[in-house]
Short mmCIF file of C-alpha atoms in Angstrom, two decimals:
data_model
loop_
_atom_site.label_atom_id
_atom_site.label_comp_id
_atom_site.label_asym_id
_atom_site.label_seq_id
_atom_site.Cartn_x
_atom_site.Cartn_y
_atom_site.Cartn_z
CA UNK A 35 23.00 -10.90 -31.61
CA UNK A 36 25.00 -13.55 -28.96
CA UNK A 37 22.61 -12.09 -26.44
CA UNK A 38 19.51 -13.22 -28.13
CA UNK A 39 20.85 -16.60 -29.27
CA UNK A 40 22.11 -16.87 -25.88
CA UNK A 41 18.51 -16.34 -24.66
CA UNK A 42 17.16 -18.69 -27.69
CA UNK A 43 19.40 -21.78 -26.87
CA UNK A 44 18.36 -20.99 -22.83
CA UNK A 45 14.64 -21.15 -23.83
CA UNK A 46 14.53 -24.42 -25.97
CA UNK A 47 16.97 -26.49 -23.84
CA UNK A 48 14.94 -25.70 -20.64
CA UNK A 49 11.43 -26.23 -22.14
CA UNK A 50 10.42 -29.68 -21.87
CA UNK A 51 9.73 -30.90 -25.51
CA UNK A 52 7.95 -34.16 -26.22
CA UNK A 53 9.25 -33.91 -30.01
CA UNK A 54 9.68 -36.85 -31.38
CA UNK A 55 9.13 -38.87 -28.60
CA UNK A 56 11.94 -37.88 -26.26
CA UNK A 57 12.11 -35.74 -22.91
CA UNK A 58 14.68 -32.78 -22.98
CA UNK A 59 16.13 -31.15 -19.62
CA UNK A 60 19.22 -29.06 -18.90
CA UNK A 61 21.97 -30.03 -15.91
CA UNK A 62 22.68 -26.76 -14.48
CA UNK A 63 26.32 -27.01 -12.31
CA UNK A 64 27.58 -24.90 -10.06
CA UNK A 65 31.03 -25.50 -8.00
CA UNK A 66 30.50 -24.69 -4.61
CA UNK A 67 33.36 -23.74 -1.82
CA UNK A 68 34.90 -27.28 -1.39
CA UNK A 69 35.14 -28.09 -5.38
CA UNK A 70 32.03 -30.07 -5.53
CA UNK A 71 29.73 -29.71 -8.32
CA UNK A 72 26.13 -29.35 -7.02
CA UNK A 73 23.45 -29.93 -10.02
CA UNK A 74 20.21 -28.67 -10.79
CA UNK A 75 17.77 -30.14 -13.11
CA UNK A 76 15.19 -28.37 -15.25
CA UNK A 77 12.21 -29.97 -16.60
CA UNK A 78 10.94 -26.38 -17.79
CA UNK A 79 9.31 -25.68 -14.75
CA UNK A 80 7.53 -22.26 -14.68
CA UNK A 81 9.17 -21.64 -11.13
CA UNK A 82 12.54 -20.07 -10.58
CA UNK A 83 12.24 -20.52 -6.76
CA UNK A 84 11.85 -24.39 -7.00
CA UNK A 85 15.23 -26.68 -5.53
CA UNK A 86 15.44 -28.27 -8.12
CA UNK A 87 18.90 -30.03 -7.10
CA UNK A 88 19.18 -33.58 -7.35
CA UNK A 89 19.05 -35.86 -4.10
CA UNK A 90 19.52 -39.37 -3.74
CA UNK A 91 16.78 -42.08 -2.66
CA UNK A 92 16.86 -40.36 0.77
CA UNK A 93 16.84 -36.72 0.16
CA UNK A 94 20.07 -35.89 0.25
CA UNK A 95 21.89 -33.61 -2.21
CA UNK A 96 23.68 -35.08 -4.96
CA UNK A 97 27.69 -33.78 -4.95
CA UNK A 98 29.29 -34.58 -7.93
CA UNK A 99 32.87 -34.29 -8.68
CA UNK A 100 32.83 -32.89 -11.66
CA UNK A 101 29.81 -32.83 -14.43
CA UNK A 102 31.05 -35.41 -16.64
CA UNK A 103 30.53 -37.28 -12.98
CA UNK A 104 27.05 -35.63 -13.13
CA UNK A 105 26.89 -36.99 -17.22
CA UNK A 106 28.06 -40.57 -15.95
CA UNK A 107 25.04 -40.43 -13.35
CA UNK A 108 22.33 -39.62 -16.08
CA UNK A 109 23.61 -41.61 -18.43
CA UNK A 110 23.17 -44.50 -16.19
CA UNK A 111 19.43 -43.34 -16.23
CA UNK A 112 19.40 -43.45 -20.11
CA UNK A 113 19.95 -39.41 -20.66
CA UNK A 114 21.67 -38.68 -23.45
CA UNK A 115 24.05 -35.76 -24.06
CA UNK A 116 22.71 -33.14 -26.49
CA UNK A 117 25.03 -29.73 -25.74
CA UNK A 118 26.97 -28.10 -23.54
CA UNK A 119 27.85 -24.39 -23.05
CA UNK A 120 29.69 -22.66 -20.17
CA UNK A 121 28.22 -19.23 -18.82
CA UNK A 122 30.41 -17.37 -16.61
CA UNK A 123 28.97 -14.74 -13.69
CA UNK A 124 31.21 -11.99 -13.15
CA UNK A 125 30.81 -10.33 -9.43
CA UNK A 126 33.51 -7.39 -9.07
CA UNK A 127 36.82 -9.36 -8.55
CA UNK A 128 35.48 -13.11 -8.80
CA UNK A 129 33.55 -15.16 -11.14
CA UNK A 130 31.90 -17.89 -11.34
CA UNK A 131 30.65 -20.70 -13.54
CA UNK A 132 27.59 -21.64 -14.97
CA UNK A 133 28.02 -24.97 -16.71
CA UNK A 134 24.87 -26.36 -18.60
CA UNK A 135 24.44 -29.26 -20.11
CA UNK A 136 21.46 -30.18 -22.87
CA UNK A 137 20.48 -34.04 -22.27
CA UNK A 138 17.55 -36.16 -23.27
CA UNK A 139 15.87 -39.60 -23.70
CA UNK A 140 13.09 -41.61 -24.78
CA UNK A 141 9.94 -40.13 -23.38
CA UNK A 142 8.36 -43.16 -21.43
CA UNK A 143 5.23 -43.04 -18.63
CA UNK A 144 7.35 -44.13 -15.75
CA UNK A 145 9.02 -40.56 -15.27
CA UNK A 146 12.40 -39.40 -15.47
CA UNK A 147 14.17 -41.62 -12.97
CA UNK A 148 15.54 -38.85 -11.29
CA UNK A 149 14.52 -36.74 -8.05
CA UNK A 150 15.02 -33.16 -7.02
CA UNK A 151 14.49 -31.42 -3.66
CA UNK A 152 11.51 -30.00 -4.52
CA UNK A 153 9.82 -33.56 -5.43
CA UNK A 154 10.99 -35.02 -2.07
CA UNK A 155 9.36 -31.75 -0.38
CA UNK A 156 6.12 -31.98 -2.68
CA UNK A 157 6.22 -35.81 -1.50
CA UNK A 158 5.91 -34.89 1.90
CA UNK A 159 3.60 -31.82 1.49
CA UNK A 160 1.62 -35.17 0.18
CA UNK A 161 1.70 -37.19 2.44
CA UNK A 162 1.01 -34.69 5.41
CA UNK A 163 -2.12 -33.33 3.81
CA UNK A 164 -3.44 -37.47 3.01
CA UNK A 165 -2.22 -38.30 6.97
CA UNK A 166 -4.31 -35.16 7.99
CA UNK A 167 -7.18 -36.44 5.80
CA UNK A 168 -6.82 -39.52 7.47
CA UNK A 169 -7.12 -38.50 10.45
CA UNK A 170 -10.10 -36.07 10.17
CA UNK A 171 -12.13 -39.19 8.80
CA UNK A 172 -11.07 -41.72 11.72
CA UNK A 173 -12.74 -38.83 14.15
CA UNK A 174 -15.62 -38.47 11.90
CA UNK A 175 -15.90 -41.83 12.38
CA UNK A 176 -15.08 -42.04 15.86
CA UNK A 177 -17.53 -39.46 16.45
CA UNK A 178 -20.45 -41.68 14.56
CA UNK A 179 -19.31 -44.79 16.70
CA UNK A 180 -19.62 -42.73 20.03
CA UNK A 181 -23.08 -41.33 18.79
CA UNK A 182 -24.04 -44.64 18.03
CA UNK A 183 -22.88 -46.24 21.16
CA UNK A 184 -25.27 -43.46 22.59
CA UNK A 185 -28.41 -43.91 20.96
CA UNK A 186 -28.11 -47.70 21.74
CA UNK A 187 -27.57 -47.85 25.65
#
């Protein structure tokens, strides 16, 4: 019975919900070897091997110190807490924690105000395939212009 409200409380707090107007994720935090929290986001993506960690304005990994530090962040992008819960990996002698954290706030067209690693790489996927675009049209064009030059001497 824990298992499958376990499972039910992992479903609805990762599935992005548009009830009532709002936008729902889940902070996923994990400490890593030097005590710094490093936090994941999930929108409800469909995609377990997405990095979905957060990075700053210039791609870089958000560390936090803790995940009230994490809260304090989101917070300061209007998320509000909903829930937290703590799951805890045991592997042989060690274990580690899961900490996750239900937030939300008003659903509004200018996004979340947050980024994740795999935005910043879906950015760039982007922008490479528009460059390449680009490119192939300037030596279409290029190619016209030479014709042209051509045809007219």
């Amino acid at each position: 019975m824990k298992k499958i409200l376990l499972i039910l409380c992992l479903t609805l707090g990762s599935v992005i919900s548009h009830a009532q107007g709002r936008t729902y994720c889940e902070l996923l935090g994990m400490q890593n070897l030097v005590g710094k929290i490093i936090v994941s986001v999930d929108f409800g993506q469909t995609s377990f091997m997405r990095d979905n960690r957060l990075v700053d304005e210039n791609g870089e990994v958000l560390k936090f110190n803790s995940m009230i530090d994490a809260m304090n962040y989101m917070g300061a992008l209007g998320w509000d807490f909903e829930q937290a819960y703590v799951v805890t990996h045991n592997y042989g002698k060690s274990a580690t924690n899961v900490y996750h954290w239900l937030l939300s706030k008003p659903y509004s067209d200018d996004g979340t105000g947050l980024k994740t690693m795999n935005m910043i790489k879906q950015e760039i996927k982007k922008a490479k395939e528009q460059e390449k675009q680009e490119q192939e049209e300037q030596e279409t064009d290029d190619m016209y212009d030479w014709m042209d030059d051509a045809n007219y001497h």
